[in-house]
XYZ file of C-alpha atoms in Angstrom:
464
model
C 0.024 -16.909 -31.502
C -0.696 -14.526 -28.608
C 0.651 -15.423 -25.181
C -1.915 -16.151 -22.486
C -1.282 -14.382 -19.177
C -3.156 -15.036 -15.951
C -3.256 -11.781 -13.950
C -3.688 -13.175 -10.459
C -5.585 -11.354 -7.696
C -5.044 -13.254 -4.426
C -6.824 -10.373 -2.656
C -8.283 -6.992 -3.520
C -5.255 -4.773 -3.026
C -4.091 -5.188 -6.633
C -7.368 -4.062 -8.196
C -6.381 -0.410 -8.057
C -3.164 -1.006 -10.010
C -4.157 -3.730 -12.418
C -7.925 -3.626 -13.010
C -8.856 0.051 -12.790
C -5.923 1.569 -14.705
C -5.107 1.120 -18.404
C -2.987 -1.942 -17.553
C -5.318 -4.406 -19.338
C -5.806 -2.179 -22.380
C -2.046 -1.744 -22.811
C -1.488 -5.501 -22.535
C -4.149 -6.227 -25.141
C -2.655 -3.622 -27.475
C 0.596 -5.574 -27.213
C -1.229 -8.724 -28.275
C -1.527 -10.551 -24.956
C -4.465 -12.832 -24.203
C -5.381 -11.687 -20.665
C -7.434 -13.625 -18.141
C -7.915 -12.452 -14.562
C -7.363 -15.322 -12.121
C -9.558 -14.074 -9.345
C -9.378 -15.138 -5.703
C -11.400 -12.126 -4.493
C -15.144 -11.834 -3.938
C -15.246 -8.905 -6.396
C -16.433 -10.165 -9.783
C -14.306 -8.655 -12.537
C -16.626 -10.169 -15.149
C -19.823 -8.760 -13.659
C -18.412 -5.343 -12.727
C -15.917 -4.677 -15.506
C -16.686 -7.218 -18.222
C -13.242 -8.806 -17.941
C -12.504 -12.419 -18.783
C -11.949 -14.154 -15.456
C -11.404 -17.537 -13.881
C -12.757 -17.554 -10.331
C -10.963 -19.425 -7.558
C -13.799 -20.791 -5.456
C -11.686 -22.931 -3.124
C -10.339 -20.558 -0.456
C -8.857 -23.219 1.813
C -5.483 -22.765 3.493
C -3.667 -25.102 5.837
C -4.811 -24.582 9.424
C -1.212 -23.882 10.504
C -0.424 -21.441 7.681
C -1.108 -18.250 9.651
C 1.102 -19.446 12.534
C 3.997 -20.444 10.288
C 3.671 -17.254 8.217
C 3.795 -15.080 11.313
C 6.790 -17.034 12.595
C 8.509 -16.608 9.219
C 8.010 -12.856 9.326
C 9.305 -12.530 12.889
C 12.284 -14.764 12.147
C 13.167 -12.654 9.084
C 12.946 -9.471 11.154
C 15.199 -11.022 13.812
C 17.756 -11.963 11.163
C 17.647 -8.427 9.704
C 18.115 -6.957 13.193
C 21.206 -9.071 13.775
C 22.604 -8.877 10.243
C 22.342 -5.092 9.973
C 22.757 -4.334 13.694
C 19.603 -2.217 13.588
C 16.828 -2.188 16.177
C 14.273 -0.750 13.773
C 13.259 -4.241 12.658
C 11.604 -5.380 15.915
C 9.324 -2.327 15.682
C 7.629 -3.927 12.664
C 6.284 -6.734 14.840
C 2.713 -6.784 16.066
C 2.293 -7.888 19.695
C 1.193 -11.411 20.534
C -2.386 -12.046 21.623
C -2.865 -13.955 24.870
C -6.627 -13.535 25.221
C -8.249 -16.972 25.353
C -6.855 -20.484 25.177
C -6.710 -20.585 21.367
C -4.715 -17.351 21.107
C -2.400 -18.442 23.925
C -1.613 -21.671 22.054
C -1.069 -19.851 18.748
C 1.192 -17.257 20.352
C 3.273 -19.771 22.298
C 3.658 -22.043 19.263
C 4.670 -19.054 17.117
C 7.248 -17.962 19.702
C 8.693 -21.472 19.769
C 9.002 -21.500 15.975
C 10.632 -18.062 15.992
C 13.151 -19.200 18.595
C 13.991 -22.294 16.589
C 14.172 -20.768 13.106
C 15.627 -17.242 13.551
C 18.613 -17.824 11.273
C 19.137 -17.693 7.490
C 19.008 -21.484 7.349
C 15.978 -21.529 9.645
C 14.073 -19.084 7.417
C 14.700 -21.341 4.424
C 13.369 -24.285 6.427
C 10.287 -22.286 7.451
C 9.558 -21.329 3.852
C 9.948 -24.963 2.782
C 7.598 -26.032 5.573
C 4.999 -23.441 4.515
C 5.206 -24.661 0.919
C 4.783 -28.267 2.053
C 1.714 -27.330 4.105
C 0.110 -25.460 1.217
C 0.813 -28.218 -1.304
C -1.276 -30.513 0.906
C -4.425 -28.348 0.640
C -7.444 -28.847 -1.573
C -6.873 -25.346 -2.946
C -3.487 -26.382 -4.347
C -5.092 -29.285 -6.228
C -7.987 -27.047 -7.306
C -5.680 -24.342 -8.703
C -3.475 -26.918 -10.394
C -6.514 -28.312 -12.189
C -7.557 -24.812 -13.321
C -4.084 -24.156 -14.698
C -4.037 -27.491 -16.534
C -7.406 -26.650 -18.068
C -6.645 -23.067 -19.145
C -2.916 -23.467 -19.895
C -1.615 -19.916 -19.294
C 1.889 -19.154 -20.513
C 2.620 -17.034 -17.412
C 1.055 -16.115 -14.059
C 1.473 -12.500 -12.944
C 0.675 -12.105 -9.223
C -0.430 -8.577 -8.325
C 0.995 -8.610 -4.778
C 3.767 -10.488 -3.008
C 2.233 -10.204 0.451
C -0.916 -12.375 0.394
C -0.760 -15.847 1.966
C -3.792 -16.714 -0.198
C -1.443 -16.697 -3.203
C 1.003 -19.351 -1.977
C -0.827 -22.532 -3.020
C -1.857 -21.122 -6.398
C 1.675 -20.002 -7.284
C 3.126 -23.314 -6.115
C 0.709 -25.079 -8.453
C 1.919 -22.909 -11.339
C 5.577 -23.488 -10.542
C 5.053 -27.234 -10.216
C 3.517 -27.226 -13.709
C 6.497 -25.311 -15.101
C 4.516 -22.115 -15.712
C 6.658 -18.975 -15.172
C 5.527 -16.884 -12.195
C 6.048 -13.163 -11.616
C 5.162 -11.203 -8.466
C 4.653 -7.458 -8.257
C 5.993 -5.944 -5.019
C 2.973 -4.008 -3.912
C 4.011 -1.123 -1.648
C 6.943 1.203 -1.024
C 7.500 -0.033 2.533
C 6.958 -3.769 2.031
C 10.457 -5.139 1.432
C 12.190 -4.178 4.724
C 9.083 -5.243 6.688
C 9.434 -8.916 5.701
C 6.171 -8.808 3.751
C 7.202 -11.210 0.981
C 5.304 -14.438 1.506
C 5.793 -15.877 -2.000
C 8.755 -17.126 -3.995
C 8.295 -16.571 -7.711
C 10.561 -16.894 -10.722
C 10.678 -13.129 -11.238
C 9.770 -9.924 -9.404
C 8.639 -6.505 -10.629
C 9.616 -3.628 -8.350
C 9.035 0.104 -8.372
C 12.577 1.463 -8.504
C 16.315 0.829 -8.332
C 16.022 1.386 -4.577
C 13.445 -1.395 -4.241
C 15.565 -3.730 -6.370
C 18.536 -3.128 -4.082
C 16.323 -3.898 -1.082
C 14.915 -7.039 -2.681
C 18.422 -8.427 -3.177
C 19.541 -7.259 0.272
C 16.753 -8.869 2.277
C 16.189 -11.984 0.169
C 19.549 -13.605 -0.673
C 17.813 -16.438 -2.533
C 16.683 -13.904 -5.158
C 19.212 -13.297 -7.959
C 19.689 -9.961 -9.720
C 18.445 -11.279 -13.068
C 15.133 -12.191 -11.431
C 14.283 -8.587 -10.457
C 12.957 -6.043 -12.959
C 12.492 -2.333 -12.264
C 9.137 -1.377 -13.780
C 7.610 1.408 -11.688
C 4.088 1.092 -10.311
C 0.729 1.821 -11.996
C -0.395 3.342 -8.692
C 0.501 6.894 -9.704
C -0.322 6.752 -13.428
C -3.780 8.348 -13.054
C -2.210 11.526 -11.625
C -0.728 12.167 -15.064
C -4.007 11.586 -16.922
C -5.329 15.077 -17.651
C -8.656 13.661 -18.860
C -9.568 13.111 -15.197
C -9.337 16.802 -14.388
C -12.487 18.732 -13.525
C -12.657 22.506 -13.461
C -12.500 24.051 -10.023
C -16.079 25.276 -10.428
C -17.417 21.812 -11.262
C -15.426 20.043 -8.535
C -16.394 22.574 -5.868
C -20.068 22.464 -6.834
C -20.056 18.653 -6.840
C -18.707 18.494 -3.293
C -20.420 21.508 -1.743
C -17.194 23.499 -1.396
C -17.041 27.281 -1.130
C -15.558 28.650 -4.363
C -14.087 31.584 -2.458
C -12.126 29.427 -0.009
C -8.713 27.839 -0.326
C -8.793 24.239 0.887
C -6.113 22.180 2.569
C -6.443 18.407 2.358
C -6.196 16.375 5.536
C -5.484 12.775 4.536
C -6.521 10.414 7.324
C -4.515 7.428 8.523
C -5.475 3.983 9.727
C -5.832 3.484 13.463
C -2.684 1.358 13.785
C -0.394 3.928 12.146
C -1.901 6.972 13.844
C -4.236 6.106 16.738
C -4.686 9.776 17.723
C -5.102 10.980 14.140
C -8.274 12.957 14.832
C -6.342 15.431 16.982
C -4.031 16.357 14.103
C -7.144 17.137 12.063
C -8.295 19.309 14.977
C -4.930 21.074 15.045
C -5.214 21.867 11.344
C -8.757 23.191 11.796
C -7.565 25.405 14.666
C -4.692 26.734 12.561
C -7.090 27.549 9.728
C -9.538 29.247 12.105
C -6.752 31.439 13.481
C -5.513 32.332 9.992
C -9.058 33.123 8.902
C -9.226 35.697 11.684
C -6.159 37.307 10.080
C -7.701 37.689 6.643
C -7.322 34.253 5.069
C -10.329 32.272 3.869
C -9.455 28.627 4.455
C -11.239 25.314 4.677
C -10.167 21.701 5.179
C -11.032 18.752 2.965
C -10.982 15.647 5.127
C -10.368 12.480 3.090
C -10.404 9.495 5.393
C -8.266 6.394 5.156
C -10.423 4.069 3.028
C -10.158 1.181 5.501
C -10.895 3.266 8.616
C -14.481 2.862 9.784
C -13.988 4.230 13.300
C -16.021 7.139 14.659
C -12.965 8.814 16.189
C -13.080 11.879 13.896
C -16.782 12.599 14.336
C -16.571 14.979 17.297
C -13.785 17.023 15.673
C -15.667 17.259 12.376
C -18.896 18.289 14.136
C -17.148 20.952 16.225
C -15.496 22.401 13.108
C -18.225 21.958 10.525
C -17.705 25.541 9.337
C -14.113 24.639 8.382
C -14.053 20.900 7.598
C -15.751 19.381 4.558
C -15.757 15.579 4.333
C -15.063 14.011 0.943
C -14.965 10.255 1.414
C -12.966 7.992 -0.885
C -15.145 6.059 -3.314
C -14.347 2.561 -2.129
C -16.626 -0.449 -1.914
C -16.905 -2.686 1.149
C -17.431 -6.245 -0.096
C -16.320 -8.056 3.066
C -15.234 -7.551 6.658
C -11.441 -7.753 6.207
C -9.274 -4.712 5.402
C -8.317 -6.220 2.035
C -12.007 -6.601 1.156
C -12.496 -2.824 1.138
C -11.906 -2.244 -2.543
C -11.251 0.903 -4.580
C -13.420 1.866 -7.510
C -12.380 3.440 -10.824
C -14.331 6.576 -9.847
C -11.955 7.164 -6.935
C -9.072 7.846 -9.328
C -10.940 10.899 -10.613
C -11.880 11.941 -7.085
C -8.293 11.732 -5.796
C -6.896 13.481 -8.874
C -9.180 16.464 -8.281
C -8.685 16.573 -4.515
C -4.959 16.881 -5.243
C -5.471 19.359 -8.068
C -7.822 21.697 -6.195
C -6.274 21.610 -2.706
C -3.457 23.957 -1.766
C -1.487 21.117 -0.166
C -1.913 17.986 1.956
C -1.176 17.211 5.608
C -0.957 13.771 7.206
C 1.036 11.394 9.376
C 3.736 9.674 7.251
C 1.456 8.687 4.349
C 2.463 8.037 0.745
C -0.031 10.754 -0.251
C 3.063 12.976 -0.252
C 3.705 11.408 -3.682
C 0.122 11.814 -4.907
C 0.301 15.528 -4.189
C 3.848 16.137 -5.390
C 2.700 14.672 -8.738
C 0.425 17.766 -8.857
C 3.239 20.055 -7.658
C 1.576 20.436 -4.272
C 3.407 20.428 -0.901
C 2.895 18.073 2.022
C 3.139 18.614 5.782
C 4.064 15.585 7.883
C 3.019 15.789 11.529
C 5.854 14.556 13.734
C 4.873 15.573 17.238
C 2.944 13.630 19.839
C -0.464 14.606 21.151
C -1.122 15.328 24.839
C -3.687 12.504 24.756
C -0.839 10.008 24.298
C -0.672 7.580 27.214
C 0.610 4.112 27.961
C -0.925 1.563 25.636
C -1.328 4.004 22.736
C 1.235 3.703 19.972
C 3.231 6.881 19.348
C 3.549 8.127 15.766
C 7.234 9.035 16.056
C 8.384 5.481 15.412
C 6.784 5.622 11.926
C 9.443 8.046 10.722
C 12.213 5.732 11.909
C 11.101 2.982 9.540
C 13.509 1.954 6.795
C 11.433 3.342 3.922
C 11.773 6.888 5.291
C 15.538 6.589 4.943
C 14.925 6.943 1.212
C 14.285 10.674 1.671
C 17.005 12.612 -0.166
C 16.922 15.150 2.678
C 14.660 16.348 5.488
C 13.274 18.868 2.997
C 11.484 16.139 1.002
C 8.422 16.826 3.163
C 7.562 19.842 5.315
C 7.896 18.342 8.775
C 6.042 19.916 11.687
C 7.695 18.872 14.946
C 5.728 21.126 17.305
C 1.993 21.821 17.486
C 2.749 25.505 18.171
C 4.499 25.820 14.784
C 1.660 24.467 12.651
C -0.109 27.762 11.987
C 3.123 29.449 10.914
C 4.025 26.548 8.602
C 0.581 26.582 6.999
C 0.855 30.334 6.476
C 4.329 30.081 4.932
C 3.157 27.454 2.442
C 0.100 29.525 1.493
C 2.282 32.606 1.054
C 4.700 30.708 -1.228
C 7.584 30.948 1.238
C 7.859 27.230 2.026
C 7.540 24.122 -0.119
C 8.873 20.578 -0.389
C 7.853 20.085 -4.019
C 11.336 20.256 -5.571
C 12.932 17.878 -3.071
C 9.732 15.825 -2.824
C 9.845 15.267 -6.580
C 13.357 13.843 -6.207
C 12.078 11.562 -3.437
C 9.228 10.450 -5.686
C 11.757 9.460 -8.370
C 13.817 7.508 -5.831
C 10.794 5.585 -4.541
C 8.590 5.189 -7.630
C 11.112 5.350 -10.444
C 11.891 7.939 -13.076
C 9.027 7.135 -15.500
C 5.821 7.017 -13.438
C 3.630 7.290 -16.537
C 5.165 4.200 -18.192
C 4.794 1.572 -15.455
C 2.014 -0.513 -17.033
C 3.771 -0.532 -20.383
C 7.094 -1.462 -18.763
C 5.512 -4.368 -16.873
C 4.075 -5.770 -20.109
C 7.453 -5.322 -21.841
C 9.006 -7.239 -18.957
C 6.503 -10.093 -19.226
C 7.094 -10.176 -22.977
C 10.858 -10.474 -22.432
C 10.383 -13.271 -19.868
C 8.230 -15.252 -22.313
C 10.724 -15.036 -25.191
């Protein structure tokens, strides 16, 4: 008899990996009975024809956000002290003291952090969070759904969503095995794990080491290295369009060589538009020397600011905008959802650009999968002033320590050098592809095309 697996979406971030890839098809080929347990407002049944069970009760305990924030800060404090490393406080977002409600929340959070910033205290905080969530109507609601549908296993598509806590507790309390997929390459050191499941799927040996390092309650036999479906589409040649078709579709000049500028969110790179301007200026200068260059600007899918508009307008002869094909189904960042069509779009942007430039984005891996270089900007803009976050601290984060060397990306540390670096890459004299490929293997694992299959093999082994 086939095993019934609930693939659980607490929010929309997992759709890209587990609804729009071949993940479901591979699982069904292996004989699994797959139901999507859906906490999002995106209907998998209506849009994709998938079998789904909708979670209509979205309630959470009124203190959950405060306790979750305190848990994260306490974990970062413990990491700072345990590893004698001041990088961890830089992961904290500042407190909000605007208005009486925010003042209360901030002061209460600070009190909790002061009380629980120890290994024992973190355990107590997690137990308190679980107790709060077990008291909610959503916990009872999810428990009833599980009793009705009787899945053999619940696979949670991200470890970072507080909306998943009550549902996973209900599964655990019913004795149903739970597995969480660790969603992003930077999540483990940042104290982004809000759930405790029976097992964890991680991208790589590096991520497994981190999981055991930062979460002592997790045992080695609970962590499986599977890779991530995130990069699988880059190895699907059926997505490839000819240059002529792609250029015609997006109004690109067939005679130009295009460089991709991959935009960042406003938190990571608040002055991001000026790096786009720098690239446009470098291309304009090189064009005066006989090159014929353009820029493809692909924005961060969750950035709806107008901060790039003036730069794009002033350089409309150089910059062509190709927006990601994402769908806004709500007002929160995790309600801006990818579409299957965006896989094809991104594949061809990578394939038909000369290289990519950005501030510390994981698009370095998207492009290296197509044997294309990446420039990281690591200089500050003259517009930087007090109150604006500098980008330099991004490169000090723990996940950048995974670079096998400083050659894993082409790093531009001075605005004056950008034109020369662009020219060297175009002339074939500079590239990070070889070292970047090694970095990709360290971060995403050695078999990026097999991640979905490996996850299903893992679930199969757990259920035996």
